[in-house]
Amino acid sequence: MVNLSISAQLVATLKATGVDFFVSVPCKLLAGQIRLLEQDTEVCYLPVTREEEGFGLCAGASLGGHMPCILMQDSGLGNSINALKSLIQFFQLPVVMLMSYRGSPGEPVPAQVPMGLLAPELLKLMQIPTLNCHQPGDLTEIRPLVEHARVTGSPVAIFIDFQLMEGDT
Amino acid sequence: MNRYELIETLVPVLKDALVVCNIGIPSQELFSICDRENHFYMLGSMGLCSSIGLGLALTTNKSVVALEGDGALLMNLGTLATIGNRAPDNLILLVIDNGSYGSTGDQATYTSEATSLAVMARGGGCQSVIECSGEDTAGVLVDALGAKQPSVIISKVVPGNRPLPVVPLHPIVLRERFKKAIQM
């Protein structure tokens, strides 16, 4: 997969782990993956209007026997805490959260920083296993993380940051 | 007709569908009238009934009825755009609109004043939107279940709640029996 863009590697890796249902709230760090998913006929993909709504769709898809993934900014975590706690974690439903790590080094928008600083602590507090993808080699950790989500019936988070996505086409 | 009396008329029609039911007293009333394995009582996450129903409808061939309330739908209005553009034929969003937050003490919602959920649903892109009385709802639902298109039904009833206990099912028990009902 070394010749593929990072976005293509991310989508291919998630699909290879059995993820077959995707929803998204956009981010410029997620633009490449969303473009690929829009053209992908092998999986179900649709945009949603807000992260909390997306977790509702993921819950329904999980009940329907699919493995869901939500593409979202880390700032959207703030919109989703009740949905994660009283729906996803309460019913122990596996969901992959592919999150752009906004507010981390490389961030040009100061207003993204406060939630960006809080997001890793928030995930820890919420007991959501998290993987930081900072360089391409880190993507090899995605498969065991998704398997962990399946085994434990838990949401898991994958952070993708500015350095990882630099030069992504 | 109030919500409880409406649900009594809907239960026979919902027998073969997958039902996602709004949190709180609506779930308690449905559970009390008739508990079945094809019912998913939300227990938490107010506002997400229609979204759970959409995710389910996209991943199963069975008919899915999201039994939502007006107050809960007002919390998640973006869902009407997503449903208006992406709902598959097997999704029915049935909103029990009593103009009231029934589970929290019957505070009025804006649908008791100027707000129309039917107009909002049409504005979101939903093609088949029917507003009807509680008395007519079971018949409208029968037609919607037979139609080959997604439907939104706004059922107008009066406020009022039965005093009932919280649904006594463990979430994992509820999840597993519902998943079994999906596969049957």
Coordinates of N, CA, C and O in Angstrom, one line a residue, chain A residues 1 4-24 29-30 32-34 36-37 40 42-45 66-72 94-100 131 133 138-150 155-160 164-165:
Chain A
M1 N 0.8 -1.2 0.0 CA 0.0 0.0 0.0 C 0.9 1.3 0.0 O 0.3 2.4 0.1
L4 N 0.0 4.2 -2.3 CA -1.3 4.8 -2.2 C -1.2 6.1 -1.3 O -0.3 6.2 -0.5
S5 N -2.1 7.0 -1.5 CA -2.1 8.2 -0.7 C -2.5 7.7 0.7 O -3.1 6.6 0.9
I6 N -2.3 8.6 1.7 CA -2.6 8.2 3.1 C -4.2 8.0 3.2 O -4.6 7.1 3.8
S7 N -4.9 8.9 2.5 CA -6.4 8.7 2.6 C -6.8 7.3 2.0 O -7.6 6.7 2.6
A8 N -6.2 7.0 0.9 CA -6.5 5.7 0.3 C -6.1 4.5 1.2 O -6.8 3.5 1.3
Q9 N -4.9 4.7 1.9 CA -4.5 3.6 2.8 C -5.5 3.5 4.0 O -5.8 2.4 4.5
L10 N -5.9 4.7 4.5 CA -6.9 4.7 5.6 C -8.2 4.0 5.3 O -8.6 3.1 6.0
V11 N -8.7 4.3 4.1 CA -10.0 3.7 3.7 C -9.8 2.2 3.4 O -10.6 1.4 3.9
A12 N -8.7 1.9 2.8 CA -8.5 0.5 2.4 C -8.2 -0.4 3.7 O -8.7 -1.5 3.8
T13 N -7.5 0.2 4.7 CA -7.3 -0.5 5.9 C -8.5 -0.7 6.7 O -8.8 -1.8 7.2
L14 N -9.4 0.3 6.8 CA -10.6 0.2 7.5 C -11.5 -0.9 6.8 O -12.1 -1.7 7.5
K15 N -11.6 -0.8 5.5 CA -12.4 -1.8 4.8 C -11.9 -3.2 5.0 O -12.6 -4.2 5.2
A16 N -10.6 -3.4 5.0 CA -9.9 -4.7 5.2 C -10.2 -5.2 6.6 O -10.2 -6.5 6.8
T17 N -10.5 -4.4 7.6 CA -10.9 -4.9 8.9 C -12.4 -5.2 9.0 O -12.8 -5.6 10.1
G18 N -13.1 -4.9 8.0 CA -14.5 -5.3 8.0 C -15.5 -4.1 8.2 O -16.7 -4.2 8.2
V19 N -14.9 -2.9 8.2 CA -15.8 -1.7 8.3 C -16.5 -1.5 7.0 O -15.9 -1.5 5.9
D20 N -17.8 -1.4 7.0 CA -18.6 -1.4 5.8 C -19.7 -0.4 5.8 O -20.6 -0.4 5.0
F21 N -19.7 0.5 6.8 CA -20.8 1.5 6.9 C -20.1 2.8 7.4 O -19.5 2.8 8.5
F22 N -20.1 3.8 6.6 CA -19.4 5.1 6.9 C -20.4 6.3 6.9 O -21.2 6.4 6.0
V23 N -20.3 7.1 7.9 CA -20.9 8.4 7.9 C -19.9 9.5 8.2 O -18.8 9.2 8.7
S24 N -20.2 10.7 7.7 CA -19.1 11.7 7.9 C -19.7 13.1 8.2 O -20.8 13.5 7.8
L29 N -9.0 17.7 6.8 CA -8.1 16.5 6.9 C -8.8 15.2 6.5 O -8.1 14.2 6.4
L30 N -10.1 15.3 6.4 CA -10.9 14.1 6.1 C -11.3 14.1 4.6 O -12.0 13.2 4.1
G32 N -9.9 13.9 1.7 CA -9.5 12.8 0.8 C -10.3 11.5 1.0 O -10.7 10.8 0.0
Q33 N -10.5 11.2 2.2 CA -11.2 9.9 2.5 C -12.7 10.0 2.1 O -13.2 9.1 1.6
I34 N -13.2 11.2 2.4 CA -14.6 11.4 2.0 C -14.8 11.3 0.5 O -15.7 10.6 0.0
L36 N -13.1 9.6 -1.6 CA -13.0 8.1 -1.9 C -14.2 7.4 -1.6 O -14.7 6.6 -2.4
L37 N -14.8 7.7 -0.4 CA -16.0 7.0 0.0 C -17.2 7.3 -0.8 O -18.1 6.5 -1.1
D40 N -17.2 5.0 -3.6 CA -17.0 3.6 -3.3 C -18.3 2.9 -3.3 O -19.2 3.2 -2.5
E42 N -18.7 -0.4 -2.7 CA -18.6 -1.6 -1.9 C -19.1 -1.4 -0.5 O -19.4 -2.4 0.3
V43 N -19.2 -0.1 -0.1 CA -19.6 0.2 1.3 C -20.8 1.1 1.3 O -21.1 1.8 0.2
C44 N -21.5 1.2 2.4 CA -22.6 2.2 2.5 C -21.9 3.5 3.1 O -21.2 3.4 4.1
Y45 N -22.1 4.6 2.4 CA -21.6 5.9 2.9 C -22.6 7.0 2.8 O -23.3 7.1 1.7
H66 N -23.7 -4.5 10.8 CA -22.6 -3.9 10.1 C -21.6 -3.3 11.1 O -21.8 -3.2 12.3
M67 N -20.4 -3.0 10.5 CA -19.3 -2.4 11.3 C -19.2 -1.0 10.9 O -18.8 -0.7 9.8
P68 N -19.7 0.0 11.8 CA -19.7 1.4 11.4 C -18.5 2.2 11.7 O -17.8 1.9 12.7
C69 N -18.3 3.3 11.0 CA -17.2 4.2 11.2 C -17.8 5.6 11.0 O -18.5 5.9 10.0
I70 N -17.5 6.5 11.9 CA -17.8 7.9 11.7 C -16.6 8.7 11.5 O -15.6 8.6 12.3
L71 N -16.6 9.5 10.4 CA -15.5 10.5 10.2 C -15.9 11.8 10.7 O -17.0 12.3 10.4
M72 N -15.0 12.4 11.6 CA -15.4 13.6 12.3 C -14.2 14.4 12.8 O -13.1 13.8 12.9
P94 N -19.9 -1.6 18.9 CA -18.7 -1.2 18.3 C -18.8 -0.1 17.3 O -19.7 -0.2 16.4
V95 N -18.0 1.0 17.4 CA -18.0 2.0 16.4 C -16.6 2.5 16.3 O -15.9 2.7 17.3
V96 N -16.1 2.7 15.0 CA -14.8 3.3 14.8 C -15.0 4.8 14.6 O -15.8 5.2 13.7
M97 N -14.3 5.6 15.4 CA -14.3 7.1 15.2 C -13.0 7.5 14.5 O -11.9 7.4 15.1
L98 N -13.1 7.9 13.2 CA -11.9 8.4 12.5 C -11.9 9.9 12.7 O -12.7 10.6 12.0
M99 N -11.0 10.4 13.5 CA -11.1 11.8 13.9 C -9.9 12.6 13.5 O -8.7 12.2 13.7
S100 N -10.1 13.7 12.8 CA -9.1 14.6 12.5 C -8.6 15.3 13.8 O -9.5 15.7 14.6
L131 N -6.0 5.6 19.2 CA -4.8 5.4 18.5 C -4.4 6.7 17.9 O -5.2 7.4 17.2
C133 N -2.4 8.4 15.0 CA -1.6 8.1 13.7 C -0.9 9.4 13.3 O -1.5 10.4 12.9
D138 N 2.1 4.1 11.6 CA 1.2 3.9 12.7 C -0.1 3.3 12.2 O -0.9 2.7 13.0
L139 N -0.4 3.3 10.9 CA -1.6 2.7 10.3 C -1.7 1.2 10.6 O -2.8 0.6 10.5
T140 N -0.6 0.6 10.8 CA -0.6 -0.9 11.0 C -1.3 -1.2 12.3 O -1.7 -2.3 12.6
E141 N -1.5 -0.2 13.2 CA -2.2 -0.4 14.5 C -3.7 -0.4 14.4 O -4.4 -0.7 15.3
I142 N -4.2 0.0 13.2 CA -5.6 0.2 13.0 C -6.3 -1.2 13.1 O -7.4 -1.3 13.8
R143 N -5.8 -2.2 12.5 CA -6.5 -3.5 12.4 C -6.7 -4.0 13.9 O -7.9 -4.4 14.2
P144 N -5.7 -4.1 14.7 CA -5.9 -4.6 16.1 C -6.9 -3.7 16.9 O -7.7 -4.2 17.7
L145 N -6.9 -2.4 16.6 CA -7.8 -1.5 17.3 C -9.2 -1.8 16.9 O -10.1 -1.9 17.8
V146 N -9.5 -2.0 15.6 CA -10.9 -2.3 15.2 C -11.3 -3.7 15.7 O -12.5 -3.8 16.1
E147 N -10.4 -4.6 15.7 CA -10.7 -5.9 16.3 C -11.1 -5.8 17.8 O -12.0 -6.4 18.3
H148 N -10.3 -4.9 18.5 CA -10.6 -4.7 19.9 C -12.0 -4.1 20.1 O -12.7 -4.4 21.0
A149 N -12.4 -3.2 19.2 CA -13.7 -2.6 19.2 C -14.8 -3.7 19.1 O -15.8 -3.7 19.8
R150 N -14.6 -4.6 18.2 CA -15.5 -5.7 17.9 C -15.6 -6.6 19.2 O -16.7 -7.0 19.6
P155 N -16.7 1.8 21.4 CA -16.2 2.7 20.4 C -14.7 2.8 20.6 O -14.2 2.6 21.6
V156 N -14.0 3.0 19.5 CA -12.5 3.3 19.5 C -12.3 4.5 18.6 O -13.0 4.8 17.7
A157 N -11.2 5.2 18.9 CA -10.9 6.5 18.2 C -9.5 6.4 17.5 O -8.6 5.9 18.1
I158 N -9.5 6.9 16.3 CA -8.2 7.0 15.6 C -8.0 8.5 15.3 O -8.8 9.1 14.6
F159 N -7.0 9.0 15.8 CA -6.6 10.4 15.5 C -5.7 10.5 14.3 O -4.7 9.7 14.2
I160 N -6.0 11.3 13.3 CA -5.1 11.6 12.2 C -4.7 13.0 12.2 O -5.6 13.9 12.3
L164 N 0.6 13.6 9.5 CA 0.3 12.4 8.8 C -0.3 12.8 7.4 O 0.0 12.2 6.4
M165 N -1.2 13.8 7.4 CA -1.9 14.1 6.2 C -1.2 15.1 5.3 O -1.8 15.4 4.2

